[in-house]
CSV table of C-alpha atoms and ligand atoms in Angstrom, one decimal:
chain,number,residue,atom,x,y,z
A,1,UNK,CA,-6.7,25.7,1.0
A,2,UNK,CA,-10.5,25.8,1.0
A,3,UNK,CA,-12.3,22.5,0.9
A,4,UNK,CA,-13.8,21.3,-2.4
A,5,UNK,CA,-17.6,21.1,-2.5
A,6,UNK,CA,-17.8,17.7,-4.2
A,7,UNK,CA,-17.6,14.3,-2.4
A,8,UNK,CA,-14.2,12.8,-2.0
A,9,UNK,CA,-15.6,9.3,-1.2
A,10,UNK,CA,-13.8,7.3,-3.8
A,11,UNK,CA,-16.6,4.7,-4.3
A,12,UNK,CA,-19.2,7.4,-4.8
A,13,UNK,CA,-16.8,8.9,-7.4
A,14,UNK,CA,-16.3,5.6,-9.1
A,15,UNK,CA,-20.1,5.1,-9.3
A,16,UNK,CA,-20.6,8.6,-10.7
A,17,UNK,CA,-18.0,7.9,-13.4
A,18,UNK,CA,-20.0,4.7,-14.4
A,19,UNK,CA,-23.3,6.7,-14.4
A,20,UNK,CA,-21.9,9.4,-16.7
A,21,UNK,CA,-20.7,6.9,-19.2
A,22,UNK,CA,-23.7,4.6,-18.9
A,23,UNK,CA,-25.9,7.4,-20.0
A,24,UNK,CA,-23.7,8.1,-23.0
A,25,UNK,CA,-23.7,4.4,-24.0
A,26,UNK,CA,-27.5,4.1,-23.4
A,27,UNK,CA,-26.9,1.2,-21.1
A,28,UNK,CA,-29.9,-0.7,-19.8
A,29,UNK,CA,-30.7,0.1,-16.1
A,30,UNK,CA,-30.1,-3.5,-15.0
A,31,UNK,CA,-26.7,-3.7,-16.6
A,32,UNK,CA,-25.8,-0.3,-15.0
A,33,UNK,CA,-26.6,-1.7,-11.6
A,34,UNK,CA,-24.4,-4.8,-12.3
A,35,UNK,CA,-21.5,-2.6,-13.2
A,36,UNK,CA,-22.0,-0.3,-10.2
A,37,UNK,CA,-21.8,-3.1,-7.6
A,38,UNK,CA,-19.0,-5.4,-6.4
A,39,UNK,CA,-19.6,-9.1,-6.9
A,40,UNK,CA,-18.0,-10.3,-3.6
A,41,UNK,CA,-16.6,-8.5,-0.5
A,42,UNK,CA,-14.6,-10.2,2.3
A,43,UNK,CA,-13.9,-8.4,5.6
A,44,UNK,CA,-11.5,-10.0,8.0
A,45,UNK,CA,-10.6,-9.1,11.6
A,46,UNK,CA,-7.5,-11.1,12.6
A,47,UNK,CA,-5.1,-11.2,15.6
A,48,UNK,CA,-1.4,-10.5,15.3
A,49,UNK,CA,1.2,-11.0,18.1
A,50,UNK,CA,3.2,-7.8,18.2
A,51,UNK,CA,6.9,-7.5,19.2
A,52,UNK,CA,6.0,-6.5,22.7
A,53,UNK,CA,4.1,-9.7,23.2
A,54,UNK,CA,0.6,-8.1,23.0
A,55,UNK,CA,-2.0,-9.2,20.6
A,56,UNK,CA,-3.5,-6.6,18.2
A,57,UNK,CA,-6.6,-7.1,16.0
A,58,UNK,CA,-6.3,-5.8,12.4
A,59,UNK,CA,-9.1,-5.3,9.9
A,60,UNK,CA,-8.5,-6.1,6.2
A,61,UNK,CA,-10.6,-6.4,3.1
A,62,UNK,CA,-10.6,-8.1,-0.3
A,63,UNK,CA,-13.2,-6.9,-2.7
A,64,UNK,CA,-13.7,-8.9,-5.9
A,65,UNK,CA,-15.5,-6.4,-8.1
A,66,UNK,CA,-16.1,-8.0,-11.5
A,67,UNK,CA,-14.9,-11.2,-13.3
A,68,UNK,CA,-16.9,-11.1,-16.5
A,69,UNK,CA,-13.7,-11.0,-18.5
A,70,UNK,CA,-11.3,-13.2,-16.5
A,71,UNK,CA,-9.9,-13.9,-13.0
A,72,UNK,CA,-9.9,-11.1,-10.4
A,73,UNK,CA,-6.7,-9.0,-10.3
A,74,UNK,CA,-5.6,-6.1,-8.1
A,75,UNK,CA,-3.2,-4.9,-5.5
A,76,UNK,CA,-3.1,-4.9,-1.7
A,77,UNK,CA,-2.7,-1.6,0.1
A,78,UNK,CA,-1.5,-1.1,3.7
A,79,UNK,CA,-2.5,2.3,5.0
A,80,UNK,CA,-4.1,3.9,8.0
A,81,UNK,CA,-6.9,5.4,5.9
A,82,UNK,CA,-7.9,2.1,4.2
A,83,UNK,CA,-11.7,1.7,4.2
A,84,UNK,CA,-14.2,-0.6,2.6
A,85,UNK,CA,-15.3,2.2,0.2
A,86,UNK,CA,-11.8,2.9,-0.8
A,87,UNK,CA,-11.1,-0.8,-1.6
A,88,UNK,CA,-14.4,-1.0,-3.5
A,89,UNK,CA,-13.4,2.0,-5.6
A,90,UNK,CA,-9.9,0.6,-6.3
A,91,UNK,CA,-11.4,-2.8,-7.2
A,92,UNK,CA,-13.9,-1.1,-9.5
A,93,UNK,CA,-11.1,0.9,-11.3
A,94,UNK,CA,-9.1,-2.3,-11.7
A,95,UNK,CA,-12.0,-3.8,-13.6
A,96,UNK,CA,-12.0,-0.9,-16.1
A,97,UNK,CA,-8.2,-0.8,-16.2
A,98,UNK,CA,-7.9,-4.5,-17.2
A,99,UNK,CA,-10.7,-4.0,-19.8
A,100,UNK,CA,-9.2,-0.9,-21.3
A,101,UNK,CA,-5.8,-2.4,-21.6
A,102,UNK,CA,-7.3,-5.5,-23.2
A,103,UNK,CA,-5.9,-8.0,-20.8
A,104,UNK,CA,-8.0,-11.1,-19.7
A,105,UNK,CA,-8.7,-10.2,-16.1
A,106,UNK,CA,-11.5,-8.8,-14.0
A,107,UNK,CA,-10.9,-6.3,-11.1
A,108,UNK,CA,-10.2,-6.7,-7.4
A,109,UNK,CA,-8.4,-4.9,-4.6
A,110,UNK,CA,-7.3,-5.6,-1.0
A,111,UNK,CA,-6.3,-3.5,1.9
A,112,UNK,CA,-5.4,-3.7,5.6
A,113,UNK,CA,-5.9,-0.8,8.0
A,114,UNK,CA,-2.5,-0.4,9.6
A,115,UNK,CA,0.4,2.0,9.9
A,116,UNK,CA,3.3,0.1,8.2
A,117,UNK,CA,5.7,3.0,9.0
A,118,UNK,CA,5.3,2.2,12.7
A,119,UNK,CA,5.6,-1.6,12.4
A,120,UNK,CA,8.8,-3.7,12.5
A,121,UNK,CA,9.6,-6.1,9.7
A,122,UNK,CA,8.7,-9.0,12.0
A,123,UNK,CA,5.2,-7.5,12.7
A,124,UNK,CA,4.6,-6.7,9.0
A,125,UNK,CA,5.5,-10.3,8.2
A,126,UNK,CA,3.1,-11.8,10.8
A,127,UNK,CA,0.3,-9.4,9.7
A,128,UNK,CA,0.8,-10.2,6.0
A,129,UNK,CA,0.9,-14.0,6.6
A,130,UNK,CA,-2.2,-13.9,8.7
A,131,UNK,CA,-4.1,-11.6,6.3
A,132,UNK,CA,-3.0,-13.9,3.4
A,133,UNK,CA,-4.4,-17.0,5.3
A,134,UNK,CA,-7.6,-15.2,6.0
A,135,UNK,CA,-8.2,-14.3,2.3
A,136,UNK,CA,-6.8,-17.7,1.1
A,137,UNK,CA,-10.3,-19.0,0.6
A,138,UNK,CA,-10.9,-16.6,-2.3
A,139,UNK,CA,-7.5,-16.1,-3.9
A,140,UNK,CA,-5.4,-18.3,-6.2
A,141,UNK,CA,-3.8,-18.3,-9.6
A,142,UNK,CA,-7.0,-19.2,-11.4
A,143,UNK,CA,-9.3,-17.1,-9.1
A,144,UNK,CA,-7.8,-13.8,-7.8
A,145,UNK,CA,-4.2,-12.7,-8.1
A,146,UNK,CA,-3.0,-9.9,-5.7
A,147,UNK,CA,-0.1,-7.5,-6.4
A,148,UNK,CA,1.6,-4.6,-4.5
A,149,UNK,CA,0.0,-1.2,-4.0
A,150,UNK,CA,0.7,1.6,-1.6
A,151,UNK,CA,3.2,0.6,1.2
A,152,UNK,CA,3.4,-3.1,0.0
A,153,UNK,CA,6.2,-4.5,-2.2
A,154,UNK,CA,8.0,-7.6,-3.5
A,155,UNK,CA,8.7,-8.7,0.1
A,156,UNK,CA,5.0,-8.5,1.0
A,157,UNK,CA,4.2,-10.6,-2.2
A,158,UNK,CA,6.9,-13.2,-1.3
A,159,UNK,CA,5.3,-13.7,2.2
A,160,UNK,CA,1.9,-14.1,0.6
A,161,UNK,CA,3.2,-16.6,-2.0
A,162,UNK,CA,5.0,-18.5,0.8
A,163,UNK,CA,1.9,-18.6,3.0
A,164,UNK,CA,-0.3,-19.9,0.3
A,165,UNK,CA,2.4,-22.4,-0.9
A,166,UNK,CA,2.8,-23.8,2.6
A,167,UNK,CA,-0.9,-24.6,2.9
A,168,UNK,CA,-0.9,-26.3,-0.5
A,169,UNK,CA,2.3,-28.2,0.0
A,170,UNK,CA,4.1,-27.0,-3.1
A,171,UNK,CA,5.2,-23.6,-4.6
A,172,UNK,CA,2.4,-21.6,-6.1
A,173,UNK,CA,4.2,-18.6,-7.8
A,174,UNK,CA,1.1,-17.7,-9.9
A,175,UNK,CA,-0.9,-16.6,-6.8
A,176,UNK,CA,0.6,-13.1,-6.7
A,177,UNK,CA,2.5,-10.8,-9.0
A,178,UNK,CA,5.1,-8.3,-8.3
A,179,UNK,CA,7.3,-11.0,-6.7
A,180,UNK,CA,11.1,-10.9,-6.4
A,181,UNK,CA,12.8,-12.3,-9.5
A,182,UNK,CA,14.2,-15.4,-7.8
A,183,UNK,CA,10.7,-16.8,-6.9
A,184,UNK,CA,9.1,-16.1,-10.3
A,185,UNK,CA,8.9,-12.3,-10.6
A,186,UNK,CA,9.2,-10.8,-14.1
A,187,UNK,CA,12.0,-8.6,-15.3
A,188,UNK,CA,10.7,-5.0,-15.7
A,189,UNK,CA,7.8,-5.3,-13.2
A,190,UNK,CA,9.3,-2.8,-10.7
A,191,UNK,CA,9.2,0.0,-13.2
A,192,UNK,CA,6.3,-1.3,-15.4
A,193,UNK,CA,3.7,1.2,-14.2
A,194,UNK,CA,6.0,4.1,-14.7
A,195,UNK,CA,7.3,2.8,-18.1
A,196,UNK,CA,3.7,2.5,-19.2
A,197,UNK,CA,3.0,6.0,-18.0
A,198,UNK,CA,6.0,7.2,-19.9
A,199,UNK,CA,4.6,5.6,-23.1
A,200,UNK,CA,1.2,7.1,-22.5
A,201,UNK,CA,2.6,10.6,-21.9
A,202,UNK,CA,4.8,10.2,-25.0
A,203,UNK,CA,1.7,9.4,-27.1
A,204,UNK,CA,-0.3,12.3,-25.6
A,205,UNK,CA,2.7,14.7,-26.2
A,206,UNK,CA,2.7,13.7,-29.9
A,207,UNK,CA,-1.0,14.6,-30.1
A,208,UNK,CA,-0.6,18.0,-28.5
A,209,UNK,CA,2.7,18.6,-30.3
A,210,UNK,CA,4.7,18.9,-27.1
A,211,UNK,CA,8.4,18.1,-27.4
A,212,UNK,CA,9.4,15.9,-24.4
A,213,UNK,CA,13.1,16.8,-24.6
A,214,UNK,CA,13.4,19.7,-22.1
A,215,UNK,CA,9.7,19.6,-21.1
A,216,UNK,CA,9.2,20.4,-17.4
A,217,UNK,CA,7.6,17.9,-15.1
A,218,UNK,CA,6.3,17.8,-11.5
A,219,UNK,CA,5.6,14.5,-9.7
A,220,UNK,CA,3.5,14.3,-6.6
A,221,UNK,CA,4.5,11.1,-4.7
A,222,UNK,CA,8.1,9.9,-5.1
A,223,UNK,CA,7.3,6.3,-4.4
A,224,UNK,CA,7.5,3.3,-6.7
A,225,UNK,CA,5.5,4.8,-9.5
A,226,UNK,CA,6.6,8.5,-9.1
A,227,UNK,CA,10.3,7.8,-8.7
A,228,UNK,CA,10.6,5.4,-11.7
A,229,UNK,CA,8.5,7.8,-13.8
A,230,UNK,CA,10.7,10.8,-13.0
A,231,UNK,CA,13.8,8.7,-13.7
A,232,UNK,CA,12.5,7.3,-17.0
A,233,UNK,CA,11.3,10.7,-18.3
A,234,UNK,CA,14.7,12.2,-17.3
A,235,UNK,CA,16.9,9.4,-18.7
A,236,UNK,CA,15.0,8.2,-21.7
A,237,UNK,CA,13.1,11.3,-22.9
A,238,UNK,CA,15.4,14.1,-21.8
A,239,UNK,CA,12.7,15.9,-19.9
A,240,UNK,CA,13.4,18.3,-17.0
A,241,UNK,CA,12.2,17.1,-13.6
A,242,UNK,CA,11.7,20.3,-11.6
A,243,UNK,CA,9.6,19.1,-8.6
A,244,UNK,CA,8.8,16.0,-6.7
A,245,UNK,CA,7.2,15.3,-3.3
A,246,UNK,CA,6.5,12.6,-0.7
A,247,UNK,CA,4.3,12.4,2.4
A,248,UNK,CA,6.7,14.7,4.2
A,249,UNK,CA,6.6,17.5,1.6
A,250,UNK,CA,8.2,18.5,-1.8
A,251,UNK,CA,11.1,20.1,-3.5
A,252,UNK,CA,11.3,22.4,-6.5
A,253,UNK,CA,14.2,23.7,-8.6
A,254,UNK,CA,13.7,25.6,-11.9
A,255,UNK,CA,17.1,24.2,-13.1
A,256,UNK,CA,15.8,20.7,-12.7
A,257,UNK,CA,17.6,17.7,-11.0
A,258,UNK,CA,18.5,14.1,-11.5
A,259,UNK,CA,15.8,12.0,-9.9
A,260,UNK,CA,18.3,9.2,-9.3
A,261,UNK,CA,20.3,11.5,-7.0
A,262,UNK,CA,17.1,12.4,-5.2
A,263,UNK,CA,16.4,8.7,-4.7
A,264,UNK,CA,19.8,8.1,-3.1
A,265,UNK,CA,19.1,11.2,-0.8
A,266,UNK,CA,15.7,9.8,0.1
A,267,UNK,CA,17.1,6.4,0.9
A,268,UNK,CA,19.6,8.1,3.3
A,269,UNK,CA,17.3,10.7,5.0
A,270,UNK,CA,13.8,9.2,4.6
A,271,UNK,CA,12.4,12.0,2.4
A,272,UNK,CA,13.1,14.1,-0.7
A,273,UNK,CA,12.8,17.2,1.5
A,274,UNK,CA,16.1,19.1,1.9
A,275,UNK,CA,17.7,17.8,-1.3
A,276,UNK,CA,20.5,20.3,-1.9
A,277,UNK,CA,19.9,23.0,-4.5
A,278,UNK,CA,16.1,22.9,-4.2
A,279,UNK,CA,13.4,25.0,-2.4
A,280,UNK,CA,10.6,23.4,-0.4
A,281,UNK,CA,7.1,23.2,-1.9
A,282,UNK,CA,4.0,21.8,-0.3
A,283,UNK,CA,2.0,18.8,-1.6
A,284,UNK,CA,-0.8,21.2,-2.6
A,285,UNK,CA,1.5,23.8,-4.3
A,286,UNK,CA,3.3,21.1,-6.4
A,287,UNK,CA,0.0,20.4,-8.3
A,288,UNK,CA,-0.2,24.1,-9.4
A,289,UNK,CA,3.4,24.7,-10.6
A,290,UNK,CA,4.0,26.1,-14.0
A,291,UNK,CA,5.0,22.8,-15.8
A,292,UNK,CA,4.3,21.1,-19.0
A,293,UNK,CA,3.5,17.7,-17.4
A,294,UNK,CA,2.0,17.0,-14.0
A,295,UNK,CA,2.0,13.4,-12.7
A,296,UNK,CA,0.0,12.8,-9.5
A,297,UNK,CA,1.5,9.5,-8.2
A,298,UNK,CA,0.4,9.4,-4.6
A,299,UNK,CA,-3.2,9.1,-3.4
A,300,UNK,CA,-6.7,9.8,-4.6
A,301,UNK,CA,-8.8,12.9,-4.4
A,302,UNK,CA,-6.0,15.5,-4.8
A,303,UNK,CA,-7.3,17.3,-8.0
A,304,UNK,CA,-10.7,18.9,-7.2
A,305,UNK,CA,-12.9,21.7,-8.3
A,306,UNK,CA,-11.1,23.9,-5.8
A,307,UNK,CA,-7.6,23.6,-7.4
A,308,UNK,CA,-8.3,22.5,-11.0
A,309,UNK,CA,-8.7,26.1,-12.2
A,310,UNK,CA,-5.2,26.9,-11.1
A,311,UNK,CA,-3.4,23.8,-12.6
A,312,UNK,CA,-1.1,25.0,-15.3
A,313,UNK,CA,0.1,21.7,-16.9
A,314,UNK,CA,-0.7,20.9,-20.5
A,315,UNK,CA,-0.7,17.1,-19.9
A,316,UNK,CA,-1.8,15.3,-16.6
A,317,UNK,CA,-0.7,11.7,-16.4
A,318,UNK,CA,-2.5,9.9,-13.5
A,319,UNK,CA,0.2,7.6,-12.1
A,320,UNK,CA,-2.0,7.3,-8.9
A,321,UNK,CA,-5.5,5.7,-8.9
A,322,UNK,CA,-8.3,8.2,-8.6
A,323,UNK,CA,-6.4,11.5,-8.0
A,324,UNK,CA,-9.1,13.6,-9.9
A,325,UNK,CA,-12.7,14.2,-9.0
A,326,UNK,CA,-15.4,14.2,-11.8
A,327,UNK,CA,-15.9,18.0,-11.2
A,328,UNK,CA,-12.2,18.6,-11.7
A,329,UNK,CA,-12.3,16.4,-14.9
A,330,UNK,CA,-14.9,18.8,-16.3
A,331,UNK,CA,-12.7,21.8,-15.6
A,332,UNK,CA,-9.7,20.2,-17.2
A,333,UNK,CA,-11.7,19.3,-20.3
A,334,UNK,CA,-13.1,22.8,-20.7
A,335,UNK,CA,-9.6,24.2,-20.2
A,336,UNK,CA,-8.2,21.9,-23.0
A,337,UNK,CA,-5.8,20.1,-20.6
A,338,UNK,CA,-5.2,16.5,-21.8
A,339,UNK,CA,-5.7,14.3,-18.8
A,340,UNK,CA,-4.6,10.7,-19.3
A,341,UNK,CA,-6.9,8.8,-16.9
A,342,UNK,CA,-5.6,6.4,-14.3
A,343,UNK,CA,-7.1,3.3,-15.9
A,344,UNK,CA,-5.1,3.9,-19.0
A,345,UNK,CA,-2.1,5.9,-17.6
A,346,UNK,CA,-1.0,3.5,-14.9
A,347,UNK,CA,-2.2,0.3,-16.7
A,348,UNK,CA,1.4,-0.7,-17.4
A,349,UNK,CA,1.7,-2.2,-13.9
A,350,UNK,CA,-1.2,-4.7,-14.3
A,351,UNK,CA,0.0,-5.4,-17.9
A,352,UNK,CA,3.4,-6.6,-16.7
A,353,UNK,CA,1.7,-8.4,-13.8
A,354,UNK,CA,-0.2,-10.2,-16.5
A,355,UNK,CA,3.0,-11.0,-18.3
A,356,UNK,CA,4.5,-12.3,-15.0
A,357,UNK,CA,1.5,-14.6,-14.4
A,358,UNK,CA,1.7,-15.9,-18.0
A,359,UNK,CA,5.5,-16.6,-17.4
A,360,UNK,CA,4.6,-18.4,-14.1
A,361,UNK,CA,1.9,-20.5,-15.7
A,362,UNK,CA,4.0,-21.4,-18.7
A,363,UNK,CA,7.2,-21.8,-16.6
A,364,UNK,CA,9.1,-19.9,-19.4
A,365,UNK,CA,10.7,-16.5,-18.7
A,366,UNK,CA,11.1,-13.6,-21.0
A,367,UNK,CA,14.0,-11.1,-21.4
A,368,UNK,CA,13.6,-7.4,-20.2
A,369,UNK,CA,13.6,-6.4,-23.9
A,370,UNK,CA,10.7,-8.8,-24.5
A,371,UNK,CA,8.7,-7.4,-21.6
A,372,UNK,CA,9.3,-3.7,-22.5
A,373,UNK,CA,8.5,-4.3,-26.2
A,374,UNK,CA,5.2,-6.1,-25.4
A,375,UNK,CA,4.3,-3.5,-22.8
A,376,UNK,CA,4.9,-0.7,-25.3
A,377,UNK,CA,2.6,-2.5,-27.8
A,378,UNK,CA,-0.2,-2.9,-25.2
A,379,UNK,CA,0.1,0.8,-24.0
A,380,UNK,CA,0.2,2.3,-27.5
A,381,UNK,CA,-2.8,0.1,-28.6
A,382,UNK,CA,-4.8,1.1,-25.5
A,383,UNK,CA,-3.9,4.8,-25.9
A,384,UNK,CA,-5.0,4.8,-29.5
A,385,UNK,CA,-8.3,3.1,-28.8
A,386,UNK,CA,-9.1,5.6,-26.1
A,387,UNK,CA,-8.0,8.6,-28.2
A,388,UNK,CA,-10.2,7.4,-31.1
A,389,UNK,CA,-13.2,7.0,-28.8
A,390,UNK,CA,-12.5,10.5,-27.4
A,391,UNK,CA,-12.5,12.0,-30.9
A,392,UNK,CA,-15.5,10.1,-32.2
A,393,UNK,CA,-17.7,10.7,-29.2
A,394,UNK,CA,-16.4,14.2,-28.4
A,395,UNK,CA,-15.7,13.3,-24.7
A,396,UNK,CA,-12.7,13.7,-22.5
A,397,UNK,CA,-10.1,11.0,-22.2
A,398,UNK,CA,-11.5,9.5,-19.0
A,399,UNK,CA,-15.0,9.0,-20.5
A,400,UNK,CA,-13.3,7.7,-23.7
A,401,UNK,CA,-11.4,5.1,-21.6
A,402,UNK,CA,-14.5,4.2,-19.6
A,403,UNK,CA,-16.5,3.7,-22.9
A,404,UNK,CA,-13.8,1.4,-24.3
A,405,UNK,CA,-13.7,-0.6,-21.0
A,406,UNK,CA,-17.4,-0.7,-20.2
A,407,UNK,CA,-18.2,-1.8,-23.8
A,408,UNK,CA,-15.8,-4.8,-23.4
A,409,UNK,CA,-17.3,-5.8,-20.0
A,410,UNK,CA,-20.9,-5.5,-21.3
A,411,UNK,CA,-19.9,-7.6,-24.4
A,412,UNK,CA,-18.6,-10.3,-22.0
A,413,UNK,CA,-21.9,-10.3,-20.2
A,414,UNK,CA,-23.8,-10.6,-23.5
A,415,UNK,CA,-21.8,-13.7,-24.4
A,416,UNK,CA,-21.9,-15.3,-21.0
A,417,UNK,CA,-25.4,-14.3,-20.1
A,418,UNK,CA,-26.8,-13.8,-16.6
A,419,UNK,CA,-26.9,-17.1,-14.7
A,420,UNK,CA,-29.3,-18.9,-14.2
B,1,NAD,P1,4.4,3.8,-2.8
B,1,NAD,O1,4.0,3.4,-1.5
B,1,NAD,O2,5.6,3.2,-3.4
B,1,NAD,O3,4.6,5.4,-3.0
B,1,NAD,C1,3.7,6.3,-2.5
B,1,NAD,C2,4.4,7.6,-2.4
B,1,NAD,O4,3.4,8.6,-2.1
B,1,NAD,C3,5.4,7.7,-1.3
B,1,NAD,O5,6.5,8.4,-1.8
B,1,NAD,C4,4.7,8.5,-0.2
B,1,NAD,O6,5.7,9.2,0.6
B,1,NAD,C5,3.9,9.4,-1.0
B,1,NAD,N1,2.7,9.9,-0.3
B,1,NAD,C6,2.0,9.3,0.7
B,1,NAD,N2,1.0,10.2,1.1
B,1,NAD,C7,1.2,11.3,0.4
B,1,NAD,C8,0.6,12.6,0.5
B,1,NAD,N3,-0.5,12.8,1.3
B,1,NAD,N4,1.0,13.5,-0.4
B,1,NAD,C9,2.0,13.3,-1.2
B,1,NAD,N5,2.7,12.1,-1.3
B,1,NAD,C10,2.3,11.2,-0.4
B,1,NAD,O7,3.1,3.5,-3.7
B,1,NAD,P2,3.0,3.3,-5.3
B,1,NAD,O8,3.0,1.8,-5.6
B,1,NAD,O9,4.0,4.2,-6.0
B,1,NAD,O10,1.6,3.8,-5.6
B,1,NAD,C11,1.2,5.2,-5.8
B,1,NAD,C12,-0.1,5.3,-6.5
B,1,NAD,O11,0.0,4.6,-7.7
B,1,NAD,C13,-1.3,4.7,-5.8
B,1,NAD,O12,-2.4,5.5,-6.1
B,1,NAD,C14,-1.4,3.3,-6.4
B,1,NAD,O13,-2.7,2.8,-6.3
B,1,NAD,C15,-1.0,3.7,-7.8
B,1,NAD,N6,-0.6,2.5,-8.6
B,1,NAD,C16,0.5,1.8,-8.3
B,1,NAD,C17,0.9,0.8,-9.1
B,1,NAD,C18,2.1,0.0,-8.8
B,1,NAD,O14,2.5,-0.8,-9.7
B,1,NAD,N7,2.8,0.2,-7.7
B,1,NAD,C19,0.2,0.5,-10.3
B,1,NAD,C20,-0.9,1.2,-10.6
B,1,NAD,C21,-1.3,2.3,-9.8
């Protein structure tokens, strides 16, 4: 595959997206600068004693992008490619995501450069606890509330919650979301991002008159988001999942398959590759399959000016953060493909994180039906606000979503003023 000509630096992309919308909203230059810069960035280098007795120094970040609307909120990623610019971009997108969903948070993100696949559980626990104690000075239920992201999960959140609670001397469940149920997690949080994505895709399908029953779907990234999305579309909408992939490669079958069986297979073998009755497909090819719906649910920068002309899906639902470059956005818009942008499409995760935090603070827990029903209300409301903006301003969905989000953050600044 030839290389795209545009930048794949996620923070440059995030800033281009703000510039594009800033111009359309006639934003004042000073305000534009405020929106294009993170408020606070913490870099930490910390030692961890590994299983072989040797000490290894890890580097981690926590970027608090913007808190005009409310406390900072955003996940923590463990990955060998984590960089400050990636964390900045993800923190920036969290700001717009919370604003577009209409929940009272600002945006943040964290990350540690590491290879969790090569670390033992013991090493992961020590690294997590030390990282948590390093960033403890800036996180807390009323300040900044982390959550899981790529290669972190409920166990990671439990260790962070415990580390912070130990230093306070009492349990502080509201410091993180995405926790296991028994220590204050919310019902429905595991699948919330994917359930939200399902609602967003359902609303988009209504607009383009696509029947979801029998519609074909390809999912890149069969992790937390991709796996639950495939399962929900299969079980609740009757759609046909014909391809999924993970970091080792992908599988395709025209007949379709049950994602729950693929999940069981992946748990046993470590990958979706080799699932009986399917053919192999690469992570590049999966994006260009002839399907009705494409859901990139892995990492950023996978849909570019290079492959966008060959994408065949009618609807793209961005389960992942930042999978599409601005140049690819323009191509999809011209080709009439409806792309549901990340800040809207995967906003169900942070929405149920917000519900979890509300339950923690009020010490009153909701049923799964309560959670799902409230999530549906928030998703459909946000989708409609973005769709109306798209129609009235004649822009694509991403710009419509950014307009809704940036208008809210700018309004917050107008009320709060610039101190002093
Ligand atoms: P995860 O770690 O559970 O899953 C990631 C999946 O992507 C894994 O199956 C992995 O094998 C696969 N993968 C890794 N590298 C790949 C590559 N190069 N090509 C194809 N597949 C690859 O992570 P997740 O929580 O599902 O997050 C996935 C994306 O969704 C990320 O962009 C994340 O920021 C975004 N997201 C997650 C949540 C959430 O609630 N977990 C919420 C909003 C957005």
